[in-house]
């Protein structure tokens, strides 16, 4: 299935703080409910959240797991905004 027809699950890469350094964006900390996944486009390791995993189960091949960087590129090509599934209130995963 073409990526253009699929729901994009945009996941933070496992090194987001390196990418965000100097931008003033707060450090990203995954929760204990996040799991590791792989960006389908570039192969980067990403954190996938519980709601994104649920969406993937429901949508099956209709969903694409992408890192934030690839998700933004696809979003630009489509010219539309990617919705947010909410969440972000889980217990932080301690490193
Ligand atoms: Zn990617």
PDB file of C-alpha atoms and ligand atoms in Angstrom:
ATOM      1  CA  UNK A   1       0.000   0.000   0.000  1.00  0.00           C
ATOM      2  CA  UNK A   2       1.290   3.478  -0.848  1.00  0.00           C
ATOM      3  CA  UNK A   3       2.310   5.445   2.202  1.00  0.00           C
ATOM      4  CA  UNK A   4       0.226   8.368   0.922  1.00  0.00           C
ATOM      5  CA  UNK A   5      -2.989   6.458   1.573  1.00  0.00           C
ATOM      6  CA  UNK A   6      -2.138   5.333   5.078  1.00  0.00           C
ATOM      7  CA  UNK A   7      -2.632   6.878   8.509  1.00  0.00           C
ATOM      8  CA  UNK A   8       0.708   8.127   9.783  1.00  0.00           C
ATOM      9  CA  UNK A   9       1.723   7.228  13.318  1.00  0.00           C
ATOM     10  CA  UNK A  10       4.459   9.776  13.987  1.00  0.00           C
ATOM     11  CA  UNK A  11       6.795   8.478  16.687  1.00  0.00           C
ATOM     12  CA  UNK A  12       9.690  10.247  18.386  1.00  0.00           C
ATOM     13  CA  UNK A  13      13.048   8.724  17.502  1.00  0.00           C
ATOM     14  CA  UNK A  14      15.026   7.264  20.405  1.00  0.00           C
ATOM     15  CA  UNK A  15      17.499  10.158  20.167  1.00  0.00           C
ATOM     16  CA  UNK A  16      15.081  13.130  20.074  1.00  0.00           C
ATOM     17  CA  UNK A  17      16.994  15.181  22.590  1.00  0.00           C
ATOM     18  CA  UNK A  18      20.012  15.244  20.296  1.00  0.00           C
ATOM     19  CA  UNK A  19      17.768  16.503  17.463  1.00  0.00           C
ATOM     20  CA  UNK A  20      16.035  19.060  19.690  1.00  0.00           C
ATOM     21  CA  UNK A  21      19.189  20.430  21.275  1.00  0.00           C
ATOM     22  CA  UNK A  22      19.258  24.201  21.165  1.00  0.00           C
ATOM     23  CA  UNK A  23      15.633  24.535  19.986  1.00  0.00           C
ATOM     24  CA  UNK A  24      14.248  25.268  23.459  1.00  0.00           C
ATOM     25  CA  UNK A  25      11.824  22.319  23.229  1.00  0.00           C
ATOM     26  CA  UNK A  26      11.630  20.422  26.557  1.00  0.00           C
ATOM     27  CA  UNK A  27      13.466  17.100  26.734  1.00  0.00           C
ATOM     28  CA  UNK A  28      11.390  14.153  25.578  1.00  0.00           C
ATOM     29  CA  UNK A  29      10.982  11.257  28.034  1.00  0.00           C
ATOM     30  CA  UNK A  30       9.056   8.153  26.914  1.00  0.00           C
ATOM     31  CA  UNK A  31       6.657   6.561  29.412  1.00  0.00           C
ATOM     32  CA  UNK A  32       6.734   2.989  30.709  1.00  0.00           C
ATOM     33  CA  UNK A  33       3.930   2.251  28.220  1.00  0.00           C
ATOM     34  CA  UNK A  34       6.036   3.178  25.195  1.00  0.00           C
ATOM     35  CA  UNK A  35       7.669   0.381  23.207  1.00  0.00           C
ATOM     36  CA  UNK A  36      10.401   0.311  20.599  1.00  0.00           C
ATOM     37  CA  UNK A  37       9.440   0.253  16.938  1.00  0.00           C
ATOM     38  CA  UNK A  38      11.174   0.998  13.642  1.00  0.00           C
ATOM     39  CA  UNK A  39      10.442   3.803  11.186  1.00  0.00           C
ATOM     40  CA  UNK A  40       9.148   2.156   7.993  1.00  0.00           C
ATOM     41  CA  UNK A  41      10.764   4.816   5.850  1.00  0.00           C
ATOM     42  CA  UNK A  42      14.300   5.266   7.219  1.00  0.00           C
ATOM     43  CA  UNK A  43      14.732   2.431   9.741  1.00  0.00           C
ATOM     44  CA  UNK A  44      15.363   4.688  12.740  1.00  0.00           C
ATOM     45  CA  UNK A  45      14.425   3.279  16.159  1.00  0.00           C
ATOM     46  CA  UNK A  46      11.402   5.115  17.579  1.00  0.00           C
ATOM     47  CA  UNK A  47       9.238   5.080  20.692  1.00  0.00           C
ATOM     48  CA  UNK A  48       5.666   4.038  19.898  1.00  0.00           C
ATOM     49  CA  UNK A  49       3.022   5.040  22.435  1.00  0.00           C
ATOM     50  CA  UNK A  50       0.137   2.910  23.726  1.00  0.00           C
ATOM     51  CA  UNK A  51      -2.514   4.755  21.686  1.00  0.00           C
ATOM     52  CA  UNK A  52      -0.407   4.506  18.547  1.00  0.00           C
ATOM     53  CA  UNK A  53      -0.051   0.748  19.088  1.00  0.00           C
ATOM     54  CA  UNK A  54      -3.829   0.529  19.496  1.00  0.00           C
ATOM     55  CA  UNK A  55      -4.317   2.452  16.258  1.00  0.00           C
ATOM     56  CA  UNK A  56      -1.900   0.101  14.511  1.00  0.00           C
ATOM     57  CA  UNK A  57      -3.891  -2.924  15.701  1.00  0.00           C
ATOM     58  CA  UNK A  58      -7.164  -1.370  14.505  1.00  0.00           C
ATOM     59  CA  UNK A  59      -5.837  -0.072  11.167  1.00  0.00           C
ATOM     60  CA  UNK A  60      -3.380  -2.884  10.366  1.00  0.00           C
ATOM     61  CA  UNK A  61      -1.718  -2.107   7.018  1.00  0.00           C
ATOM     62  CA  UNK A  62      -3.701   1.131   6.939  1.00  0.00           C
ATOM     63  CA  UNK A  63      -1.256   2.624   9.432  1.00  0.00           C
ATOM     64  CA  UNK A  64       2.401   3.468   8.869  1.00  0.00           C
ATOM     65  CA  UNK A  65       4.862   3.850  11.743  1.00  0.00           C
ATOM     66  CA  UNK A  66       7.207   6.723  10.920  1.00  0.00           C
ATOM     67  CA  UNK A  67       9.749   8.750  12.872  1.00  0.00           C
ATOM     68  CA  UNK A  68       8.916  12.441  13.376  1.00  0.00           C
ATOM     69  CA  UNK A  69      11.327  13.481  10.625  1.00  0.00           C
ATOM     70  CA  UNK A  70       9.784  11.207   7.966  1.00  0.00           C
ATOM     71  CA  UNK A  71       6.263  11.971   9.214  1.00  0.00           C
ATOM     72  CA  UNK A  72       6.848  15.694   8.678  1.00  0.00           C
ATOM     73  CA  UNK A  73       8.080  15.036   5.122  1.00  0.00           C
ATOM     74  CA  UNK A  74       4.992  12.946   4.288  1.00  0.00           C
ATOM     75  CA  UNK A  75       2.796  15.562   5.921  1.00  0.00           C
ATOM     76  CA  UNK A  76       4.343  18.248   3.700  1.00  0.00           C
ATOM     77  CA  UNK A  77       3.732  16.174   0.560  1.00  0.00           C
ATOM     78  CA  UNK A  78       0.113  15.677   1.543  1.00  0.00           C
ATOM     79  CA  UNK A  79      -0.358  19.261   2.642  1.00  0.00           C
ATOM     80  CA  UNK A  80      -2.411  18.265   5.661  1.00  0.00           C
ATOM     81  CA  UNK A  81      -1.976  18.120   9.409  1.00  0.00           C
ATOM     82  CA  UNK A  82      -1.372  14.914  11.319  1.00  0.00           C
ATOM     83  CA  UNK A  83      -3.799  14.540  14.230  1.00  0.00           C
ATOM     84  CA  UNK A  84      -2.697  13.902  17.796  1.00  0.00           C
ATOM     85  CA  UNK A  85      -4.026  10.846  19.629  1.00  0.00           C
ATOM     86  CA  UNK A  86      -3.737  12.490  23.045  1.00  0.00           C
ATOM     87  CA  UNK A  87      -1.931  10.767  25.847  1.00  0.00           C
ATOM     88  CA  UNK A  88       1.458  11.913  27.049  1.00  0.00           C
ATOM     89  CA  UNK A  89       0.289  11.514  30.632  1.00  0.00           C
ATOM     90  CA  UNK A  90       1.901   8.167  31.426  1.00  0.00           C
ATOM     91  CA  UNK A  91       4.534   7.439  34.027  1.00  0.00           C
ATOM     92  CA  UNK A  92       7.957   8.512  32.728  1.00  0.00           C
ATOM     93  CA  UNK A  93      10.383   5.743  31.881  1.00  0.00           C
ATOM     94  CA  UNK A  94      13.528   6.164  33.946  1.00  0.00           C
ATOM     95  CA  UNK A  95      16.810   5.821  32.149  1.00  0.00           C
TER      96      UNK A  95
HETATM   97 ZN1  LIG B   1      12.105   7.882   9.527  1.00  0.00          ZN
END
